[in-house]
XYZ file of C-alpha atoms in Angstrom:
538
model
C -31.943 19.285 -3.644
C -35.344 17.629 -3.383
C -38.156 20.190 -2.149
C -40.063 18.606 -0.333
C -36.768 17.570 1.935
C -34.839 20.416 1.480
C -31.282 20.071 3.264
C -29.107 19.797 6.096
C -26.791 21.995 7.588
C -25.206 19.677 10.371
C -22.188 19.740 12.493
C -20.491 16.223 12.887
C -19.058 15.112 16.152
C -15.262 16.119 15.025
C -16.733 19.557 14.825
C -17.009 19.650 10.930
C -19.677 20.923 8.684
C -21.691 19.359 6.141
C -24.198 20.305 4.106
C -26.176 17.433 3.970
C -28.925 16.725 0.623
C -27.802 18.827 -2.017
C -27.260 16.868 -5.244
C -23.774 16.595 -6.229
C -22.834 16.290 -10.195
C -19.400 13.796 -9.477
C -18.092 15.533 -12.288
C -14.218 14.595 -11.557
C -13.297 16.438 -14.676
C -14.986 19.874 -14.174
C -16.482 20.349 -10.718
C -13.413 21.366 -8.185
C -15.763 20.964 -4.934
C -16.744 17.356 -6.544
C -13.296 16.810 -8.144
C -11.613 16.922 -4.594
C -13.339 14.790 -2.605
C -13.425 12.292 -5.543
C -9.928 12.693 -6.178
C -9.271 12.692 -2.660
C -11.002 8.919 -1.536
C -9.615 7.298 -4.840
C -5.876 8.131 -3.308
C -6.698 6.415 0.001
C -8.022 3.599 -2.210
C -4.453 3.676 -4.341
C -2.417 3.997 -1.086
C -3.930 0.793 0.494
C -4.078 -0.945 -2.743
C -0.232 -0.343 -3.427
C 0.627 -0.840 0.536
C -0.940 -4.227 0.272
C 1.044 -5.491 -2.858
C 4.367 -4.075 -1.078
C 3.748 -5.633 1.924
C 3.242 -9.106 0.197
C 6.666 -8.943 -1.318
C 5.529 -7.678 -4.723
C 6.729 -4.521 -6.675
C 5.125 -1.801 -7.964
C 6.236 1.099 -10.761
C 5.290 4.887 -11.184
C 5.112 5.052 -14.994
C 4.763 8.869 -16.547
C 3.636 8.819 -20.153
C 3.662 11.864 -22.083
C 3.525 13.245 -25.329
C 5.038 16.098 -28.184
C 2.586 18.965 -28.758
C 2.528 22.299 -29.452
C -0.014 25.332 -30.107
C -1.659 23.943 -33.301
C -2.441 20.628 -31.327
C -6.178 19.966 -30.312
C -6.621 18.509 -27.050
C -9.301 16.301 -28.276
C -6.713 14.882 -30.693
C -3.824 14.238 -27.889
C -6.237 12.109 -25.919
C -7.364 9.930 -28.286
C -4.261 9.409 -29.543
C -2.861 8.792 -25.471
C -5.991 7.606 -24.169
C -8.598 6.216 -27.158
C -11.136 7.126 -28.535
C -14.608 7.642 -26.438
C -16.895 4.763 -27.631
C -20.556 6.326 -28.778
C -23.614 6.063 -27.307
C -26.145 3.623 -28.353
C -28.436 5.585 -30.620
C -25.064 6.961 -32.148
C -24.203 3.451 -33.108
C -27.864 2.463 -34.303
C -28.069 5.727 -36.438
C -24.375 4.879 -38.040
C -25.940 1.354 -38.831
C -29.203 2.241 -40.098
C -27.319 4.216 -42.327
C -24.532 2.248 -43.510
C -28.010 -0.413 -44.282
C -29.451 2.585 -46.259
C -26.407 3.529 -48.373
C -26.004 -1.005 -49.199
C -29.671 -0.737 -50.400
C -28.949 1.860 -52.955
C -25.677 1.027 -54.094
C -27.532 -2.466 -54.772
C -30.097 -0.730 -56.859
C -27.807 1.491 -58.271
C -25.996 -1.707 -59.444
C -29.393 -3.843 -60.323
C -30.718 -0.866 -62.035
C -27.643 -0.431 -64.386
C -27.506 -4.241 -65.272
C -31.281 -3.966 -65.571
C -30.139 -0.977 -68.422
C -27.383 -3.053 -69.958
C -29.815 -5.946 -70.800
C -32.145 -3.658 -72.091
C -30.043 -1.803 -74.154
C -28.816 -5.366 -75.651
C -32.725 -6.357 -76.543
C -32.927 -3.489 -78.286
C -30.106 -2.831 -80.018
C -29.781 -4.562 -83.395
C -27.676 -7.213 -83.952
C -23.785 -6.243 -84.898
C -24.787 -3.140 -82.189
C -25.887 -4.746 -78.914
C -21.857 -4.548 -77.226
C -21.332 -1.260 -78.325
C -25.004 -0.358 -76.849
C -24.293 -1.928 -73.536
C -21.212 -0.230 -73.357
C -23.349 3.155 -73.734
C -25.645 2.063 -70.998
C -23.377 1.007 -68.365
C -21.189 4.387 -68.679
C -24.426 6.505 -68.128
C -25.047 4.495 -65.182
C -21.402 4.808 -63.942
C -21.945 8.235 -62.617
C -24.998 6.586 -60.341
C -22.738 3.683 -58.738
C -19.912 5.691 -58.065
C -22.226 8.453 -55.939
C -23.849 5.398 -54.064
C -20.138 3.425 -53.333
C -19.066 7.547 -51.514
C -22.431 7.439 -50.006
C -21.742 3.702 -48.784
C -17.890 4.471 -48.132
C -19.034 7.836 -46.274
C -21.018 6.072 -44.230
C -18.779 2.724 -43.214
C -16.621 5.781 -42.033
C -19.012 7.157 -39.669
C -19.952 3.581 -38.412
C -16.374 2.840 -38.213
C -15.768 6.360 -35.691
C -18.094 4.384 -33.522
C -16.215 1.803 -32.538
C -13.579 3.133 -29.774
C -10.153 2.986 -31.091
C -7.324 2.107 -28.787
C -4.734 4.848 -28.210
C -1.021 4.509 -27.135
C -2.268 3.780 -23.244
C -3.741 0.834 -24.686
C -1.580 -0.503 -26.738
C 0.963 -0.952 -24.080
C -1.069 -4.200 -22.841
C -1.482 -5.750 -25.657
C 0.107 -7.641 -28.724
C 1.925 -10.742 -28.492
C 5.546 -9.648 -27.461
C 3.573 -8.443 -24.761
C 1.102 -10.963 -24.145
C 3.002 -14.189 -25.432
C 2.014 -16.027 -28.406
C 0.809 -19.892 -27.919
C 1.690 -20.176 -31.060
C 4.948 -19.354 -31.094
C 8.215 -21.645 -31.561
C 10.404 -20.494 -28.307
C 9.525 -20.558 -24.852
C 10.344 -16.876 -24.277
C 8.083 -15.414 -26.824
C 5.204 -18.358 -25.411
C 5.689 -16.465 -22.204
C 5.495 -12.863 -23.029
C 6.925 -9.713 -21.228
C 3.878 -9.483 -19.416
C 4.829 -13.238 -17.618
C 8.321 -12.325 -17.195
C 7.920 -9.220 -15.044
C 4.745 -10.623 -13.509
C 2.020 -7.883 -14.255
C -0.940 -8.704 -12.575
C -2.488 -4.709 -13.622
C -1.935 -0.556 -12.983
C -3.903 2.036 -11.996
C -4.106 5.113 -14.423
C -4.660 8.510 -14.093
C -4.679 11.317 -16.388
C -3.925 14.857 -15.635
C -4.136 17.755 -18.209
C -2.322 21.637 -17.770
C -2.551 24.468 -20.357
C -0.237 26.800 -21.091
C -0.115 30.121 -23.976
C 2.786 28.718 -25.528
C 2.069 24.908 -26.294
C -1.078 25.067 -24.965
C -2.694 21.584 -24.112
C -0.137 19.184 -21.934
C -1.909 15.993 -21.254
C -0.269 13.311 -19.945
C -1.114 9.873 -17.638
C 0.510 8.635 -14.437
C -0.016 4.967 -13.547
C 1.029 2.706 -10.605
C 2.129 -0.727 -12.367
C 2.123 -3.604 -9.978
C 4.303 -6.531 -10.965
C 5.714 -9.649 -9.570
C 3.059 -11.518 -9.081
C 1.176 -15.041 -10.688
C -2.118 -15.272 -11.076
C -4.715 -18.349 -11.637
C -8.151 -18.173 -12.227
C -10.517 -15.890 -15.208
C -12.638 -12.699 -15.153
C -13.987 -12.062 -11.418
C -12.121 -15.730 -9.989
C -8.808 -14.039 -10.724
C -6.452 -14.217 -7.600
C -2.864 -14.249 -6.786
C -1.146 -17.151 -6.410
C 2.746 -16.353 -6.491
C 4.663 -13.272 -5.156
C 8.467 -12.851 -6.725
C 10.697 -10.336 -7.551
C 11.312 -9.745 -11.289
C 15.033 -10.050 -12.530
C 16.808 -6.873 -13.924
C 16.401 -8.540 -17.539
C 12.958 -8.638 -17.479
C 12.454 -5.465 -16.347
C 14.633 -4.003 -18.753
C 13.029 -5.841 -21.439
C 9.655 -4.348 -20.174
C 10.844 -0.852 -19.964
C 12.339 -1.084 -23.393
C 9.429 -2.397 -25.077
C 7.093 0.026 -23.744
C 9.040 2.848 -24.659
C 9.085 1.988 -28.283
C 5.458 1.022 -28.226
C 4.321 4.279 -26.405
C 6.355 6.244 -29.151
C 5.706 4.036 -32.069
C 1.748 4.048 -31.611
C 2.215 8.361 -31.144
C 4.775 8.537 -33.873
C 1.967 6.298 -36.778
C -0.993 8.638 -35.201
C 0.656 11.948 -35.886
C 4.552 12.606 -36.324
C 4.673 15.788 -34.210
C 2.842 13.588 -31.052
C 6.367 11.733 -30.996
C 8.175 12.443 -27.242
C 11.513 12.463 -27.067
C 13.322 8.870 -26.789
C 17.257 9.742 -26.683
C 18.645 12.322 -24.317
C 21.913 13.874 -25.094
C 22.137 16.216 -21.565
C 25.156 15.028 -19.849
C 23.995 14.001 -16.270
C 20.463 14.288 -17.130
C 17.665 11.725 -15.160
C 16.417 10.132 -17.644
C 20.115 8.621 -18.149
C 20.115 8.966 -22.133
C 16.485 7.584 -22.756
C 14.462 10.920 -23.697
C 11.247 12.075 -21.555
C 8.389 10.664 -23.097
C 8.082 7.463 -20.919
C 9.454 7.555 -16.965
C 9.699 4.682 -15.155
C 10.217 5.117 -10.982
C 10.223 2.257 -8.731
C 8.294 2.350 -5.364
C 10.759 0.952 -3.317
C 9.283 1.261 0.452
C 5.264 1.319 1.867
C 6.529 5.543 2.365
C 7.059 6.006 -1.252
C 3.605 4.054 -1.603
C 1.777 6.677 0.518
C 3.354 9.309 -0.995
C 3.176 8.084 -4.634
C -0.640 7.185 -4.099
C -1.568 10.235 -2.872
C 0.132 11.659 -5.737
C -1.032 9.792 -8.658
C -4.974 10.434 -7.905
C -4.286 14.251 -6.557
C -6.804 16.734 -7.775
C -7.269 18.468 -10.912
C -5.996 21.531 -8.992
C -3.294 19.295 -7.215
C -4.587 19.515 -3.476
C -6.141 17.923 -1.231
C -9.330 19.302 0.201
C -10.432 20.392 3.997
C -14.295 21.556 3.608
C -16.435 20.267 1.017
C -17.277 23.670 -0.275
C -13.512 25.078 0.245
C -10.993 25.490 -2.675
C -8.277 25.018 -0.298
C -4.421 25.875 -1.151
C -4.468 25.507 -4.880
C -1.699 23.734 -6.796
C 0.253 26.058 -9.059
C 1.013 24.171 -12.846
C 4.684 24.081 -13.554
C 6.078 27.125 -15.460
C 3.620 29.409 -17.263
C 1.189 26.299 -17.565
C -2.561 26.398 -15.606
C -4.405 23.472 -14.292
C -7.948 23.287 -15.888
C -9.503 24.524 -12.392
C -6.515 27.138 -12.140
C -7.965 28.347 -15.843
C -11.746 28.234 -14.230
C -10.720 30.448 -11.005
C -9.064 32.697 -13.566
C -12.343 33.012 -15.508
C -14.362 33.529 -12.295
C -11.763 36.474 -11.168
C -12.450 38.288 -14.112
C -15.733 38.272 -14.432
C -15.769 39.095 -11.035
C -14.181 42.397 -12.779
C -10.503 41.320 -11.275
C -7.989 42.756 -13.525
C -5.884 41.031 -15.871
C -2.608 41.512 -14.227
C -3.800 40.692 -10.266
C -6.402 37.756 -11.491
C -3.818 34.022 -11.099
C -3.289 32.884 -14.010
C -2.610 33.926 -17.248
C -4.646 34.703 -20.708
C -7.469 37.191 -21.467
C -10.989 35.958 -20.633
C -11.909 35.363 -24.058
C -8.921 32.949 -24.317
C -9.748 31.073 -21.316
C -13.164 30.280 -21.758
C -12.136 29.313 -25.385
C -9.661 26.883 -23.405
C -12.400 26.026 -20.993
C -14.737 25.231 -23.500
C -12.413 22.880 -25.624
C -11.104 21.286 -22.221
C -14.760 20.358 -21.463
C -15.752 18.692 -25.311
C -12.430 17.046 -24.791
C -12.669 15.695 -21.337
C -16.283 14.529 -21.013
C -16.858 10.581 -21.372
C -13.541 10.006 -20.342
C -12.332 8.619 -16.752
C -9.870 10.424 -14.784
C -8.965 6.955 -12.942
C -8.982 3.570 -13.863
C -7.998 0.019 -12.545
C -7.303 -2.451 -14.833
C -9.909 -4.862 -14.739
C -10.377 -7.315 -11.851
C -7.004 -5.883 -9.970
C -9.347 -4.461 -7.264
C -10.495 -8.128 -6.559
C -7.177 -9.397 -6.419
C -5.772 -6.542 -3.945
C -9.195 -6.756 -2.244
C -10.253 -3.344 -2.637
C -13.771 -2.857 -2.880
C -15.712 -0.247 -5.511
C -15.130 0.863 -9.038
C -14.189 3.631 -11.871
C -17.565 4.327 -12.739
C -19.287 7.807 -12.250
C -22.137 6.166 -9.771
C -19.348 4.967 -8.240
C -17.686 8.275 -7.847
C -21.380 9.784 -6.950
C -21.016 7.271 -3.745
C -17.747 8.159 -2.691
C -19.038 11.390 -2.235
C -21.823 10.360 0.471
C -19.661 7.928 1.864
C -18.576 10.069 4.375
C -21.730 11.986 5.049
C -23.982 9.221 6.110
C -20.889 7.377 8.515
C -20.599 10.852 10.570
C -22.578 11.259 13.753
C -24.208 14.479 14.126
C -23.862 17.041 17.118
C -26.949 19.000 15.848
C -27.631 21.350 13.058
C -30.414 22.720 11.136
C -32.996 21.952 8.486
C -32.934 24.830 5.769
C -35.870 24.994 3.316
C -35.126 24.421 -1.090
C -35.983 28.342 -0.781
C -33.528 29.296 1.555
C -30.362 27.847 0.293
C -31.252 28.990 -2.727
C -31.268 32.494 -1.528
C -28.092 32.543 -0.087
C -26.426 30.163 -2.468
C -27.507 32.984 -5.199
C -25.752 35.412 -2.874
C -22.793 33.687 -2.651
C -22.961 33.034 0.986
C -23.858 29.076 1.273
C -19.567 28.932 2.096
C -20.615 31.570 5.563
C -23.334 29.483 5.919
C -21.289 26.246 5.744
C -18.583 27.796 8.130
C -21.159 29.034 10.425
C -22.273 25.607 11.609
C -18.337 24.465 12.334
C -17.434 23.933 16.431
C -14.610 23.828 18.848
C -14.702 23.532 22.075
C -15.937 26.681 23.016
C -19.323 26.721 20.705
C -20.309 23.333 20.048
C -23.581 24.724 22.061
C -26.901 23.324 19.108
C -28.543 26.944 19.923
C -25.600 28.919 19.379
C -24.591 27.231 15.992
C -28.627 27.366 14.985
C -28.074 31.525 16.202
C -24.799 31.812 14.176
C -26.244 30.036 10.927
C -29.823 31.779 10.887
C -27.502 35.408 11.257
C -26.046 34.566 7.762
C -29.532 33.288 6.263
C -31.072 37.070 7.732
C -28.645 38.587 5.540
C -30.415 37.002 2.588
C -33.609 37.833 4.039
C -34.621 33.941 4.907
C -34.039 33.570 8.649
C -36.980 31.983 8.610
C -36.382 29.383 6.643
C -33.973 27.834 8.715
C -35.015 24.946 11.768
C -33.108 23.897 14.394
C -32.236 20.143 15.216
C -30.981 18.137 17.386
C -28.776 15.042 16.626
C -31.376 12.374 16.536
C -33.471 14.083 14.237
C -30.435 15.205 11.801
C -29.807 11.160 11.735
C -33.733 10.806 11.403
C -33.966 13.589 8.688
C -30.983 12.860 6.589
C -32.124 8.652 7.025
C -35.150 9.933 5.059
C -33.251 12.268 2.705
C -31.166 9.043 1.368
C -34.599 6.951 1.450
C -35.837 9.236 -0.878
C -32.663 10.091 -2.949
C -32.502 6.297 -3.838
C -36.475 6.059 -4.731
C -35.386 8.732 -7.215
C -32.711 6.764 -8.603
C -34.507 3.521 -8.807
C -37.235 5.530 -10.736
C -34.467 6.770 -12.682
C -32.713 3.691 -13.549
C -36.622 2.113 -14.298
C -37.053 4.747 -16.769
C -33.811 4.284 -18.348
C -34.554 0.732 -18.688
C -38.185 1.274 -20.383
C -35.861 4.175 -22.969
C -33.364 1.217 -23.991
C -36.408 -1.275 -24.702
C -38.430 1.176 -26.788
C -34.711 1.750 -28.204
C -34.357 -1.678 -28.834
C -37.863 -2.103 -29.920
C -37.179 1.099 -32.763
C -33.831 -0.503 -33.880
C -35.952 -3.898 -34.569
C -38.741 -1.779 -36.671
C -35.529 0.003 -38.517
C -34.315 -3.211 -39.175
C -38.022 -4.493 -40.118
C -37.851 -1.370 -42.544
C -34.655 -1.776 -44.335
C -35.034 -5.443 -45.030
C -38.523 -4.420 -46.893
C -36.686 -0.959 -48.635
C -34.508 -3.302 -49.854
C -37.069 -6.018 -51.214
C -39.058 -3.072 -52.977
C -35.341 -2.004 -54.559
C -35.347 -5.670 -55.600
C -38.335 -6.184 -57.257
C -38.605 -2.487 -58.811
C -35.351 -3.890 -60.411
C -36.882 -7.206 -61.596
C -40.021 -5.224 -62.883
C -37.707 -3.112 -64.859
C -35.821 -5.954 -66.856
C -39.453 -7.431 -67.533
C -40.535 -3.934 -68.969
């Protein structure tokens, strides 16, 4: 929180607490107080986005992706090869280019430097001699060119793990049986699958469990909306045609993406393969393995249900208080959810034993889990709209983590405010270190028999006495919680507009570096040049 504003413990007019002015990380993949409300405004986003294409006579698809893998598999590994590769950041890419310049310079005066030695060796040899002497030369400067080309070669490679690298997920969108081919001599493969079910764009998410037997089980949901024609490019995009797709097309479509989704996993690793035949008599997947599920939405109900579904929380439930972990979501089998694993750690460090803690695993082996779930996870998004589908649903917002930052203030600054209290940076830290900011939250809740501003300021100010800061807490009433907060957000987006100013002035003095680097290798590799020309002159 900011100090000199401190926070806001405030009781809306529903009767629900918030703590208002704490800074919240929006980490989707690791914070489960963030995670749920995150989680929990992109499914009413999903619902009304998937309602709206049903109700204008379009269709939409549940498509489960998933993946082979087993103990020896690293989790980093399964999501590039599901989801890609995470792009690097901007000095990661200048640093891979500055040396990929480097390693041309001296492979170029590796090579000018043995020609330089060949000629030389030809003056000087006498005649009858000067092949045989050139010969001599250009093998003692062998061993020099080849180190330079692996230096070069080394360093293409880490310029190359740069670039982002599409993963099966992606590949499912692209290509021209997909896409259509303008090129192309028939109509049909003109068209493209993509025109003959209608795809105007899906919603992903991705959801990860862990389990001590196969460990990491990634694996994405998305809601594919199709039926529809589209005119327009980029942000002019809209829908001009609803239809229903015929059972050809669709077939064709679920065919296709079956063998792409196991073809792409099959050329990145053989073990990633799923399964694409099923021989269980009777079994759901009627004979076509498990690795790609498709499931039509057939009614707005299975559109509610379904959205709420596909963006539920890491620990699969929706949340009541900000602060509570609610009903958790058990994983299927002897699997954990990543926030299952994190309660588990917290239980035994708490000094829970083994065998009462949820869960399962030693505390060693979790955090090891936690640890690789967290180098895995981070840079990646948890949700994602196809580009410019939003627009063309008219659903407002975005995928991005200042995005998710707003959705978590959203509600906050629409409440109205029965009263509350104004708690000093000192005092929630005190009680926060004492574990008792979740009394303190529940403290400040009302029904109809203490919605009273003095009792609720009584009833919070008992818990802050137990941490010895009863003074630190103020009572309000509801115009100045509106007033106070008001300024808290005033101040909150100075912060951020100093922020993004000073982010601004980093990528210009960035920009302003990579220029002198460039500056620098262009003369490095004039000096190479003319220490070359000098030598054949010697």
């Amino acid at each position: 929180m900011d100090p000199a504003t401190g926070a806001l413990l405030a009781q809306t007019a529903a009767g629900h607490s918030v703590v208002l002015g704490l800074m919240r990380c929006a980490r989707i993949w690791f914070c489960p107080v963030c995670s749920a409300t995150i989680r929990q405004k992109r499914a009413e986003e999903i619902t009304r986005a998937v309602v709206e294409w049903i109700q204008r006579g379009g269709t939409a698809y549940l498509v489960t992706l998933t993946a082979r893998h087993d103990y020896e598999d690293e989790l980093a590994d399964l999501m590039d090869a599901i989801q890609g590769t995470r792009s690097a950041s901007p000095a990661e890419i200048r640093t891979a280019r500055t040396g990929e310049t480097e390693a041309k310079a001296e492979l170029a005066a590796a090579t000018a430097a043995a020609r330089a030695a060949a000629d030389a060796a030809r003056l000087a040899a006498p005649k009858g001699a000067k092949r045989a002497a050139m010969a001599a030369a250009r093998a003692e400067s062998a061993g020099g060119i080849a180190e330079a080309e692996a230096r070069l070669a080394a360093a293409r490679e880490v310029l190359g793990r740069t670039r982002r690298q599409a993963g099966a997920y992606q590949r499912l969108i692209t290509g021209g049986t997909w896409a259509g081919d303008a090129r192309a001599a028939t109509a049909d493969a003109v068209e493209g699958i993509r025109d003959r079910v209608g795809y105007i764009g899906m919603i992903r998410a991705t959801e990860v469990t862990v389990g001590q037997v196969n460990l990491w089980h990634p694996h994405i949901h998305a809601i594919v909306f199709v039926g529809g024609r589209t005119a327009g490019e980029r942000a002019d995009k809209h829908v001009v045609k609803v239809f229903q797709p015929g059972k050809a097309a669709l077939t064709e479509w679920e065919d296709h993406w079956r063998a792409v989704w196991t073809g792409h996993l099959q050329k990145v690793d053989p073990g990633y393969r799923p399964s694409d035949e099923c021989g269980i008599p009777g079994c759901k997947c009627d004979g076509k393995g498990h690795g790609v599920d498709f499931k039509r939405l057939e009614t707005v109900r299975d559109a509610e249900d379904l959205g709420e579904y596909i963006a539920k929380t890491q620990d699969g439930k929706s949340p009541a208080l900000e602060l509570a972990r609610g009903d958790l979501k058990e994983a299927k089998g002897k699997n954990m959810t990543p926030f299952e694993m994190l309660f588990r750690i917290g239980d035994l460090t708490g000094g829970v034993a083994e065998d009462d803690a949820p869960g399962h695993g030693t505390l060693v082996w979790c955090l090891a889990r936690w640890h690789e779930y967290e180098r895995a996870m981070t840079g990646r998004r948890a949700i994602e709209w196809t580009r410019y589908l939003r627009t063309m649903l008219g659903i407002t917002g975005g995928d991005t983590e200042e995005d998710d930052a707003e959705l978590l203030g959203a509600d906050d600054a629409a409440s109205e405010f029965r009263g509350g209290v104004a708690v000093t940076d000192r005092g929630w830290a005190a009680v926060t270190k004492l574990g008792l900011d979740l009394a303190a939250t529940e403290a400040a809740e009302g029904n109809d028999a203490n919605t009273d501003p003095t009792a609720l300021t009584t009833r919070v100010r008992e818990v802050f006495d137990m941490a010895g800061v009863g003074a630190e807490v103020r009572q309000l009433g509801p115009q100045e919680i509106a007033d106070a907060y008001a300024g808290i957000l005033e101040s909150q987006a100075q912060r951020r507009e100093e922020a993004a100013a000073r982010r601004r002035r980093e990528a210009e003095n960035e920009d302003q570096e990579h220029d002198a680097e460039e500056i620098r290798d262009r003369a490095i590799e004039a000096i190479a040049r003319r220490t070359v020309a000098a030598r054949m002159f010697q």
